[in-house]
Coordinates of C-alpha atoms and ligand atoms in Angstrom, one line a residue:
M2 CA 134.7 33.5 36.5
T3 CA 134.0 29.8 35.6
G4 CA 130.3 29.1 35.8
W5 CA 128.7 25.9 37.2
L6 CA 125.3 24.5 37.8
V7 CA 124.5 22.5 41.0
V8 CA 121.1 20.9 41.6
A9 CA 120.8 20.5 45.3
G10 CA 118.3 18.9 47.7
L11 CA 117.5 21.0 50.8
G12 CA 116.1 18.0 52.8
P13 CA 112.6 17.8 54.3
G14 CA 112.7 21.1 56.2
A15 CA 115.0 21.2 59.2
D16 CA 118.3 23.1 58.8
E17 CA 120.3 20.3 60.4
L18 CA 119.1 18.0 57.7
V19 CA 120.8 20.1 54.9
T20 CA 124.0 18.3 54.1
P21 CA 127.3 20.1 54.5
Q22 CA 128.0 19.6 50.8
V23 CA 124.8 21.5 49.9
A24 CA 125.5 24.3 52.4
A25 CA 129.0 24.7 50.9
A26 CA 127.5 25.0 47.3
L27 CA 125.0 27.6 48.6
A28 CA 127.8 29.6 50.2
Q29 CA 129.7 29.8 46.9
A30 CA 126.6 30.5 44.7
T31 CA 125.9 33.8 42.9
D32 CA 122.3 32.7 42.0
V33 CA 119.7 30.4 43.5
V34 CA 116.8 29.2 41.3
G35 CA 113.7 27.3 42.4
Y36 CA 110.1 27.1 43.5
I37 CA 109.1 30.0 45.7
P38 CA 108.9 28.2 49.1
Y39 CA 112.2 26.4 48.5
V40 CA 114.1 29.5 47.6
A41 CA 112.7 31.1 50.7
R42 CA 114.7 28.6 52.8
V43 CA 118.0 30.1 51.5
A44 CA 119.3 33.0 53.6
P45 CA 119.8 36.2 51.5
R46 CA 123.3 37.7 51.5
A47 CA 125.3 40.2 49.5
G48 CA 126.4 38.9 46.1
L49 CA 123.6 36.3 46.0
T50 CA 120.6 36.8 43.7
L51 CA 117.5 34.8 44.5
H52 CA 115.2 33.7 41.5
P53 CA 112.0 32.3 43.0
S54 CA 109.4 31.0 40.4
D55 CA 106.1 29.2 40.3
N56 CA 105.8 25.4 40.5
R57 CA 104.7 24.7 36.9
V58 CA 107.6 26.3 35.0
E59 CA 110.2 23.7 35.6
I60 CA 111.6 23.6 32.1
D61 CA 111.8 27.4 31.8
R62 CA 113.5 27.4 35.2
A63 CA 116.0 24.8 34.0
Q64 CA 116.8 26.7 30.8
H65 CA 117.3 29.9 32.8
A66 CA 119.7 28.1 35.1
L67 CA 121.7 26.6 32.2
Q68 CA 121.9 30.0 30.5
M69 CA 123.2 31.7 33.6
A70 CA 125.8 29.0 34.3
S71 CA 127.0 29.4 30.6
E72 CA 127.5 33.1 31.3
G73 CA 129.9 32.3 34.1
R74 CA 127.5 32.4 37.1
R75 CA 127.6 29.9 39.9
V76 CA 124.0 28.6 40.0
V77 CA 122.3 26.4 42.6
V78 CA 118.9 25.0 41.6
V79 CA 117.1 24.0 44.8
S80 CA 114.5 21.3 45.4
S81 CA 113.1 20.1 48.7
G82 CA 114.2 16.7 49.9
D83 CA 116.3 15.0 47.2
P84 CA 116.6 16.7 43.8
G85 CA 116.3 13.4 42.0
V86 CA 113.0 12.4 43.6
F87 CA 110.1 14.0 41.7
A88 CA 112.1 17.2 41.5
M89 CA 114.4 19.4 39.4
A90 CA 117.4 17.1 38.5
S91 CA 115.5 15.4 35.7
A92 CA 114.1 18.7 34.5
I93 CA 117.7 20.0 34.1
F94 CA 118.7 17.0 32.0
E95 CA 115.5 17.3 29.9
A96 CA 116.4 21.0 29.2
L97 CA 120.0 19.9 28.5
E98 CA 118.8 17.3 25.9
A99 CA 117.1 20.1 24.0
R100 CA 120.1 22.5 24.2
P101 CA 123.3 20.4 23.6
E102 CA 125.4 23.5 23.4
F103 CA 125.3 23.4 27.2
L104 CA 126.8 19.9 27.4
S105 CA 130.3 21.1 28.3
L106 CA 129.0 22.9 31.4
D107 CA 130.0 21.8 34.9
I108 CA 126.8 20.2 36.2
R109 CA 126.5 18.4 39.5
I110 CA 123.6 16.9 41.4
L111 CA 123.9 17.0 45.2
P112 CA 121.7 14.5 47.1
G113 CA 119.4 15.4 50.0
I114 CA 117.2 13.5 52.5
T115 CA 114.0 12.7 50.7
A116 CA 110.6 13.0 52.5
M117 CA 109.9 9.3 52.6
L118 CA 113.2 8.5 54.4
A119 CA 112.8 11.3 56.9
A120 CA 109.2 10.1 57.6
A121 CA 110.3 6.5 57.8
A122 CA 112.9 7.4 60.4
S123 CA 110.3 9.4 62.5
A124 CA 108.0 6.3 62.5
G125 CA 110.7 3.7 63.1
A126 CA 111.6 1.5 60.1
P127 CA 108.5 0.9 57.9
L128 CA 110.6 0.8 54.7
G129 CA 113.0 -1.8 56.1
H130 CA 112.3 -4.4 53.4
D131 CA 111.5 -3.9 49.6
F132 CA 109.6 -0.7 48.9
C133 CA 108.7 1.7 46.1
A134 CA 107.9 5.4 45.7
I135 CA 104.9 6.6 43.6
N136 CA 104.0 10.2 42.8
L137 CA 100.2 10.3 43.0
S138 CA 100.0 13.5 41.0
D139 CA 98.6 13.2 37.4
N140 CA 100.4 16.4 36.2
L141 CA 103.0 14.4 34.3
K142 CA 101.3 11.0 33.7
P143 CA 97.7 9.7 33.3
F144 CA 95.9 8.8 36.5
A145 CA 95.2 5.3 35.1
T146 CA 99.0 4.8 35.3
V147 CA 98.9 5.7 39.0
E148 CA 96.1 3.2 39.7
K149 CA 98.0 0.5 37.8
R150 CA 101.3 1.0 39.6
V151 CA 99.6 1.1 43.1
A152 CA 97.7 -2.1 42.3
L153 CA 100.8 -3.9 41.0
A154 CA 103.0 -2.7 44.0
A155 CA 100.3 -4.0 46.4
Q156 CA 100.2 -7.4 44.6
G157 CA 104.0 -7.5 44.8
D158 CA 103.7 -6.8 48.6
F159 CA 106.0 -3.8 48.4
A160 CA 105.8 -1.2 51.1
M161 CA 104.9 2.1 49.4
A162 CA 105.6 5.8 49.8
F163 CA 103.1 8.2 48.1
Y164 CA 104.3 11.7 47.2
N165 CA 101.9 14.5 46.3
P166 CA 99.0 12.4 47.6
R167 CA 96.2 15.0 47.5
S168 CA 95.7 18.6 46.4
A169 CA 92.8 21.0 46.1
S170 CA 92.8 20.6 42.3
R171 CA 92.3 16.8 42.5
P172 CA 90.5 16.0 45.8
H173 CA 89.0 12.6 44.6
Q174 CA 92.0 10.8 43.4
F175 CA 93.5 9.8 46.7
A176 CA 90.1 8.3 47.7
R177 CA 90.4 6.1 44.5
V178 CA 94.0 5.1 45.6
L179 CA 92.6 4.0 49.0
E180 CA 90.0 1.9 47.1
V181 CA 92.7 0.2 45.0
L182 CA 94.6 -0.6 48.2
R183 CA 91.4 -2.1 49.7
E184 CA 91.1 -4.4 46.7
H185 CA 94.5 -5.9 47.3
C186 CA 95.4 -5.5 51.0
E187 CA 93.9 -6.7 54.2
P188 CA 92.0 -4.1 56.3
S189 CA 94.6 -4.2 59.1
R190 CA 97.4 -3.0 56.8
L191 CA 99.3 -0.1 58.5
I192 CA 99.4 3.3 56.9
I193 CA 101.4 6.3 58.2
F194 CA 100.3 9.8 57.3
A195 CA 103.5 11.8 57.9
R196 CA 103.0 15.6 57.6
A197 CA 105.6 18.3 57.5
V198 CA 108.3 16.0 58.7
S199 CA 111.3 17.7 60.5
T200 CA 109.5 21.0 60.7
P201 CA 107.7 22.5 63.8
D202 CA 104.4 21.4 62.2
E203 CA 105.5 17.7 62.1
A204 CA 102.6 15.3 62.7
L205 CA 102.6 11.5 62.3
N206 CA 99.3 9.6 62.3
T207 CA 99.4 5.8 62.0
V208 CA 96.1 4.1 61.2
T209 CA 94.9 0.8 59.6
L210 CA 93.7 0.7 55.9
A211 CA 90.2 0.2 57.3
E212 CA 90.4 3.5 59.3
A213 CA 92.2 5.6 56.6
T214 CA 90.2 8.5 55.0
P215 CA 91.2 10.8 52.2
E216 CA 91.2 13.9 54.4
M217 CA 94.2 12.4 56.4
A218 CA 96.5 13.5 53.5
D219 CA 97.3 16.9 52.0
M220 CA 100.2 18.3 49.9
R221 CA 102.5 18.5 52.9
T222 CA 102.0 14.8 53.7
V223 CA 104.0 11.8 52.5
V224 CA 101.9 8.6 53.0
L225 CA 103.8 5.3 53.9
V226 CA 101.9 2.1 53.3
G227 CA 103.4 -0.9 55.1
N228 CA 103.7 -4.4 53.5
S229 CA 101.8 -7.4 54.8
Q230 CA 104.4 -7.9 57.6
T231 CA 104.6 -4.3 58.9
R232 CA 103.8 -4.1 62.6
R233 CA 103.8 -2.0 65.7
I234 CA 106.2 -2.5 68.6
G235 CA 105.3 0.0 71.4
P236 CA 105.3 3.4 69.7
H237 CA 107.4 2.2 66.8
I238 CA 106.4 0.9 63.3
Y239 CA 108.7 -1.5 61.5
T240 CA 108.9 -3.9 58.7
P241 CA 111.0 -7.0 59.2
R242 CA 114.1 -7.4 57.0
S243 CA 113.0 -10.8 55.7
A244 CA 109.9 -11.8 53.7
L245 CA 107.9 -14.9 54.5
Ligands
LIG2 N1 112.0 16.2 46.1 C1 111.1 16.0 47.2 C2 109.7 15.7 46.8 C3 109.0 16.7 46.0 S1 107.3 16.3 45.7 C4 111.7 15.0 48.2 O1 112.7 14.3 47.8 O2 111.2 14.9 49.3 C5 106.5 17.1 47.0 C6 105.9 16.1 48.0 O3 106.9 15.6 48.8 C7 104.8 16.6 48.9 O4 103.5 16.6 48.4 C8 104.9 15.5 50.0 O5 104.3 14.3 49.6 C9 106.4 15.3 50.1 N2 107.1 16.1 51.1 C10 108.1 17.0 50.9 N3 108.5 17.4 52.1 C11 107.8 16.8 53.1 C12 107.9 16.8 54.5 N4 108.7 17.6 55.2 N5 107.0 16.0 55.2 C13 106.2 15.2 54.5 N6 106.1 15.1 53.2 C14 106.9 15.9 52.5

Protein backbone atom coordinates (compact mmCIF):
# COMPACT_ATOMS: atom_id res chain seq x y z
CA MET A 1 0.00 0.00 0.00
CA THR A 2 1.32 3.47 -0.93
CA GLY A 3 0.74 5.94 1.82
CA TRP A 4 -0.27 9.55 1.43
CA LEU A 5 -1.14 12.53 3.56
CA VAL A 6 -4.00 14.88 2.73
CA VAL A 7 -4.76 18.00 4.77
CA ALA A 8 -8.42 18.76 4.15
CA GLY A 9 -10.82 21.55 5.04
CA LEU A 10 -14.31 20.41 6.10
CA GLY A 11 -15.90 23.83 5.51
CA PRO A 12 -17.84 25.84 8.08
CA GLY A 13 -20.23 23.08 9.18
CA ALA A 14 -22.90 22.08 6.66
CA ASP A 15 -22.36 18.76 4.85
CA GLU A 16 -23.21 20.33 1.49
CA LEU A 17 -20.29 22.74 1.94
CA VAL A 18 -17.74 19.88 2.05
CA THR A 19 -16.15 19.80 -1.41
CA PRO A 20 -16.47 16.59 -3.51
CA GLN A 21 -12.64 16.45 -3.56
CA VAL A 22 -12.50 16.31 0.26
CA ALA A 23 -15.35 13.76 0.40
CA ALA A 24 -13.41 11.53 -2.06
CA ALA A 25 -10.22 11.72 0.03
CA LEU A 26 -12.17 10.80 3.18
CA ALA A 27 -13.74 7.85 1.35
CA GLN A 28 -10.25 6.48 0.53
CA ALA A 29 -8.66 7.18 3.93
CA THR A 30 -7.49 4.58 6.44
CA ASP A 31 -6.90 7.18 9.16
CA VAL A 32 -8.40 10.56 10.09
CA VAL A 33 -6.48 12.85 12.43
CA GLY A 34 -7.59 16.16 13.97
CA TYR A 35 -9.12 18.20 16.78
CA ILE A 36 -11.94 16.30 18.56
CA PRO A 37 -14.99 18.25 17.20
CA TYR A 38 -13.67 18.17 13.61
CA VAL A 39 -12.97 14.41 13.65
CA ALA A 40 -16.51 13.98 15.04
CA ARG A 41 -17.81 15.36 11.72
CA VAL A 42 -16.38 12.34 9.83
CA ALA A 43 -18.75 9.33 9.64
CA PRO A 44 -17.17 6.17 11.12
CA ARG A 45 -16.92 3.14 8.81
CA ALA A 46 -15.13 -0.23 8.66
CA GLY A 47 -11.45 0.16 7.79
CA LEU A 48 -11.25 3.77 9.02
CA THR A 49 -9.47 4.62 12.27
CA LEU A 50 -10.33 7.98 13.85
CA HIS A 51 -7.60 9.76 15.87
CA PRO A 52 -9.22 12.72 17.70
CA SER A 53 -6.87 14.88 19.77
CA ASP A 54 -6.91 18.03 21.87
CA ASN A 55 -6.48 21.47 20.27
CA ARG A 56 -3.05 22.42 21.60
CA VAL A 57 -1.10 19.44 20.26
CA GLU A 58 -0.85 20.49 16.63
CA ILE A 59 2.80 19.59 16.08
CA ASP A 60 2.43 16.16 17.78
CA ARG A 61 -0.62 15.55 15.60
CA ALA A 62 1.28 16.58 12.48
CA GLN A 63 4.23 14.28 13.29
CA HIS A 64 1.87 11.38 13.99
CA ALA A 65 0.15 11.94 10.62
CA LEU A 66 3.50 12.05 8.74
CA GLN A 67 4.66 8.89 10.54
CA MET A 68 1.50 6.95 9.61
CA ALA A 69 1.69 8.06 5.96
CA SER A 70 5.36 6.91 5.84
CA GLU A 71 4.18 3.48 7.03
CA GLY A 72 1.84 3.21 4.04
CA ARG A 73 -1.40 4.51 5.54
CA ARG A 74 -3.77 6.90 3.75
CA VAL A 75 -4.10 9.74 6.23
CA VAL A 76 -6.47 12.72 6.16
CA VAL A 77 -5.77 15.52 8.64
CA VAL A 78 -9.00 17.50 9.02
CA SER A 79 -9.48 21.19 9.82
CA SER A 80 -12.68 23.19 9.89
CA GLY A 81 -13.12 25.71 7.10
CA ASP A 82 -9.94 25.86 5.01
CA PRO A 83 -6.84 24.01 6.27
CA GLY A 84 -4.57 26.92 5.31
CA VAL A 85 -6.47 29.50 7.38
CA PHE A 86 -5.26 29.40 11.03
CA ALA A 87 -5.27 25.61 10.82
CA MET A 88 -3.32 22.40 10.22
CA ALA A 89 -1.67 22.88 6.79
CA SER A 90 1.12 25.10 8.13
CA ALA A 91 1.57 22.80 11.15
CA ILE A 92 2.21 19.88 8.76
CA PHE A 93 4.90 21.85 6.93
CA GLU A 94 6.49 22.95 10.23
CA ALA A 95 6.69 19.28 11.25
CA LEU A 96 8.07 18.39 7.80
CA GLU A 97 10.80 21.02 8.12
CA ALA A 98 11.95 19.30 11.33
CA ARG A 99 11.80 15.80 9.76
CA PRO A 100 13.20 16.03 6.19
CA GLU A 101 13.17 12.21 5.89
CA PHE A 102 9.44 12.63 5.16
CA LEU A 103 10.01 15.03 2.20
CA SER A 104 9.43 12.30 -0.40
CA LEU A 105 5.90 11.59 0.92
CA ASP A 106 2.83 12.35 -1.21
CA ILE A 107 1.40 15.37 0.64
CA ARG A 108 -1.59 17.35 -0.66
CA ILE A 109 -3.61 20.25 0.74
CA LEU A 110 -7.32 20.30 -0.21
CA PRO A 111 -9.07 23.66 0.22
CA GLY A 112 -12.32 24.24 2.05
CA ILE A 113 -14.76 27.11 2.49
CA THR A 114 -13.35 29.29 5.25
CA ALA A 115 -15.60 30.83 7.92
CA MET A 116 -15.20 34.44 6.75
CA LEU A 117 -16.37 33.60 3.21
CA ALA A 118 -19.36 31.58 4.41
CA ALA A 119 -20.25 34.42 6.82
CA ALA A 120 -19.79 37.08 4.13
CA ALA A 121 -22.09 35.16 1.78
CA SER A 122 -24.78 34.90 4.49
CA ALA A 123 -24.60 38.66 5.08
CA GLY A 124 -24.37 39.73 1.43
CA ALA A 125 -20.97 40.94 0.16
CA PRO A 126 -19.20 42.78 3.01
CA LEU A 127 -15.77 41.63 1.77
CA GLY A 128 -16.38 42.83 -1.78
CA HIS A 129 -13.39 45.20 -1.83
CA ASP A 130 -9.91 44.83 -0.21
CA PHE A 131 -9.94 42.97 3.11
CA CYS A 132 -7.69 41.15 5.56
CA ALA A 133 -8.06 38.29 8.03
CA ILE A 134 -6.64 38.51 11.55
CA ASN A 135 -6.55 35.80 14.20
CA LEU A 136 -7.23 37.56 17.52
CA SER A 137 -5.82 34.70 19.62
CA ASP A 138 -2.50 35.39 21.30
CA ASN A 139 -1.60 31.67 21.54
CA LEU A 140 0.94 32.00 18.73
CA LYS A 141 1.82 35.72 18.74
CA PRO A 142 1.96 38.57 21.30
CA PHE A 143 -1.29 40.50 21.79
CA ALA A 144 0.63 43.72 20.98
CA THR A 145 0.99 42.35 17.42
CA VAL A 146 -2.78 41.85 17.22
CA GLU A 147 -3.40 45.46 18.33
CA LYS A 148 -0.87 46.81 15.83
CA ARG A 149 -2.32 44.84 12.90
CA VAL A 150 -5.92 45.87 13.72
CA ALA A 151 -4.87 49.53 13.96
CA LEU A 152 -2.95 49.46 10.66
CA ALA A 153 -5.73 47.58 8.83
CA ALA A 154 -8.22 50.20 10.06
CA GLN A 155 -5.93 53.02 8.91
CA GLY A 156 -5.64 51.31 5.52
CA ASP A 157 -9.47 51.16 5.35
CA PHE A 158 -9.46 47.41 4.87
CA ALA A 159 -12.58 45.44 5.71
CA MET A 160 -11.52 42.85 8.32
CA ALA A 161 -12.40 39.33 9.37
CA PHE A 162 -11.51 38.38 12.96
CA TYR A 163 -11.05 34.68 13.75
CA ASN A 164 -10.93 33.34 17.35
CA PRO A 165 -12.30 36.68 18.60
CA ARG A 166 -12.94 35.79 22.23
CA SER A 167 -12.51 32.87 24.60
CA ALA A 168 -13.02 32.19 28.30
CA SER A 169 -9.25 32.24 28.87
CA ARG A 170 -8.85 35.78 27.43
CA PRO A 171 -12.18 37.60 27.93
CA HIS A 172 -10.75 41.17 27.92
CA GLN A 173 -8.79 41.21 24.69
CA PHE A 174 -11.75 41.58 22.35
CA ALA A 175 -12.87 44.65 24.36
CA ARG A 176 -9.41 46.11 23.66
CA VAL A 177 -9.78 45.35 19.93
CA LEU A 178 -13.08 47.26 19.89
CA GLU A 179 -11.29 50.19 21.56
CA VAL A 180 -8.59 50.14 18.87
CA LEU A 181 -11.30 50.18 16.18
CA ARG A 182 -12.97 53.15 17.91
CA GLU A 183 -9.70 55.07 17.77
CA HIS A 184 -9.58 54.76 13.96
CA CYS A 185 -13.12 54.22 12.61
CA GLU A 186 -16.32 56.26 12.70
CA PRO A 187 -19.05 55.14 15.18
CA SER A 188 -21.42 54.16 12.33
CA ARG A 189 -18.97 51.53 10.97
CA LEU A 190 -20.88 48.24 10.38
CA ILE A 191 -19.80 45.09 12.22
CA ILE A 192 -21.27 41.65 11.59
CA PHE A 193 -21.12 39.04 14.34
CA ALA A 194 -21.61 35.76 12.44
CA ARG A 195 -22.01 32.75 14.73
CA ALA A 196 -22.00 29.05 13.78
CA VAL A 197 -22.48 29.86 10.09
CA SER A 198 -24.04 27.08 8.00
CA THR A 199 -25.06 25.06 11.09
CA PRO A 200 -28.54 24.85 12.70
CA ASP A 201 -27.27 27.37 15.31
CA GLU A 202 -26.37 30.03 12.70
CA ALA A 203 -27.02 33.60 13.92
CA LEU A 204 -26.00 36.86 12.22
CA ASN A 205 -26.11 40.12 14.16
CA THR A 206 -25.17 43.36 12.38
CA VAL A 207 -24.54 46.42 14.56
CA THR A 208 -22.61 49.68 14.37
CA LEU A 209 -19.23 50.06 16.05
CA ALA A 210 -20.95 52.33 18.61
CA GLU A 211 -23.37 49.52 19.50
CA ALA A 212 -20.85 46.64 19.52
CA THR A 213 -20.07 44.97 22.86
CA PRO A 214 -17.50 42.26 23.64
CA GLU A 215 -20.23 39.79 24.68
CA MET A 216 -21.52 39.70 21.08
CA ALA A 217 -18.59 37.40 20.15
CA ASP A 218 -17.55 33.94 21.30
CA MET A 219 -15.32 31.21 19.89
CA ARG A 220 -17.98 30.09 17.40
CA THR A 221 -18.18 33.62 15.96
CA VAL A 222 -16.28 35.18 13.09
CA VAL A 223 -16.47 38.98 13.22
CA LEU A 224 -16.59 40.95 9.96
CA VAL A 225 -15.79 44.67 10.15
CA GLY A 226 -16.82 46.67 7.09
CA ASN A 227 -14.67 49.36 5.50
CA SER A 228 -15.74 53.03 5.51
CA GLN A 229 -18.02 52.43 2.47
CA THR A 230 -19.79 49.27 3.71
CA ARG A 231 -23.55 49.79 3.80
CA ARG A 232 -26.98 48.19 4.18
CA ILE A 233 -29.38 47.68 1.31
CA GLY A 234 -32.62 46.18 2.68
CA PRO A 235 -31.57 43.06 4.60
CA HIS A 236 -28.19 42.85 2.82
CA ILE A 237 -24.77 44.25 3.78
CA TYR A 238 -22.33 45.04 1.02
CA THR A 239 -19.08 46.82 0.28
CA PRO A 240 -18.83 48.55 -3.11
CA ARG A 241 -16.20 47.17 -5.49
CA SER A 242 -14.51 50.57 -5.87
CA ALA A 243 -12.86 52.81 -3.30
CA LEU A 244 -13.37 56.57 -3.25
N1 LIG B 1 -9.64 26.90 9.48
C1 LIG B 1 -10.84 27.55 9.97
C2 LIG B 1 -10.56 28.55 11.09
C3 LIG B 1 -10.05 27.90 12.39
S1 LIG B 1 -9.88 29.05 13.70
C4 LIG B 1 -11.55 28.24 8.78
O1 LIG B 1 -10.95 28.34 7.70
O2 LIG B 1 -12.70 28.67 8.94
C5 LIG B 1 -11.47 28.88 14.52
C6 LIG B 1 -12.30 30.14 14.34
O3 LIG B 1 -12.91 30.12 13.06
C7 LIG B 1 -13.47 30.30 15.31
O4 LIG B 1 -13.07 30.87 16.55
C8 LIG B 1 -14.36 31.26 14.54
O5 LIG B 1 -13.84 32.59 14.60
C9 LIG B 1 -14.17 30.77 13.11
N2 LIG B 1 -15.20 29.81 12.67
C10 LIG B 1 -15.03 28.53 12.31
N3 LIG B 1 -16.19 27.98 11.89
C11 LIG B 1 -17.13 28.96 11.99
C12 LIG B 1 -18.54 29.02 11.70
N4 LIG B 1 -19.20 27.95 11.20
N5 LIG B 1 -19.17 30.18 11.91
C13 LIG B 1 -18.51 31.26 12.39
N6 LIG B 1 -17.19 31.27 12.69
C14 LIG B 1 -16.50 30.13 12.49
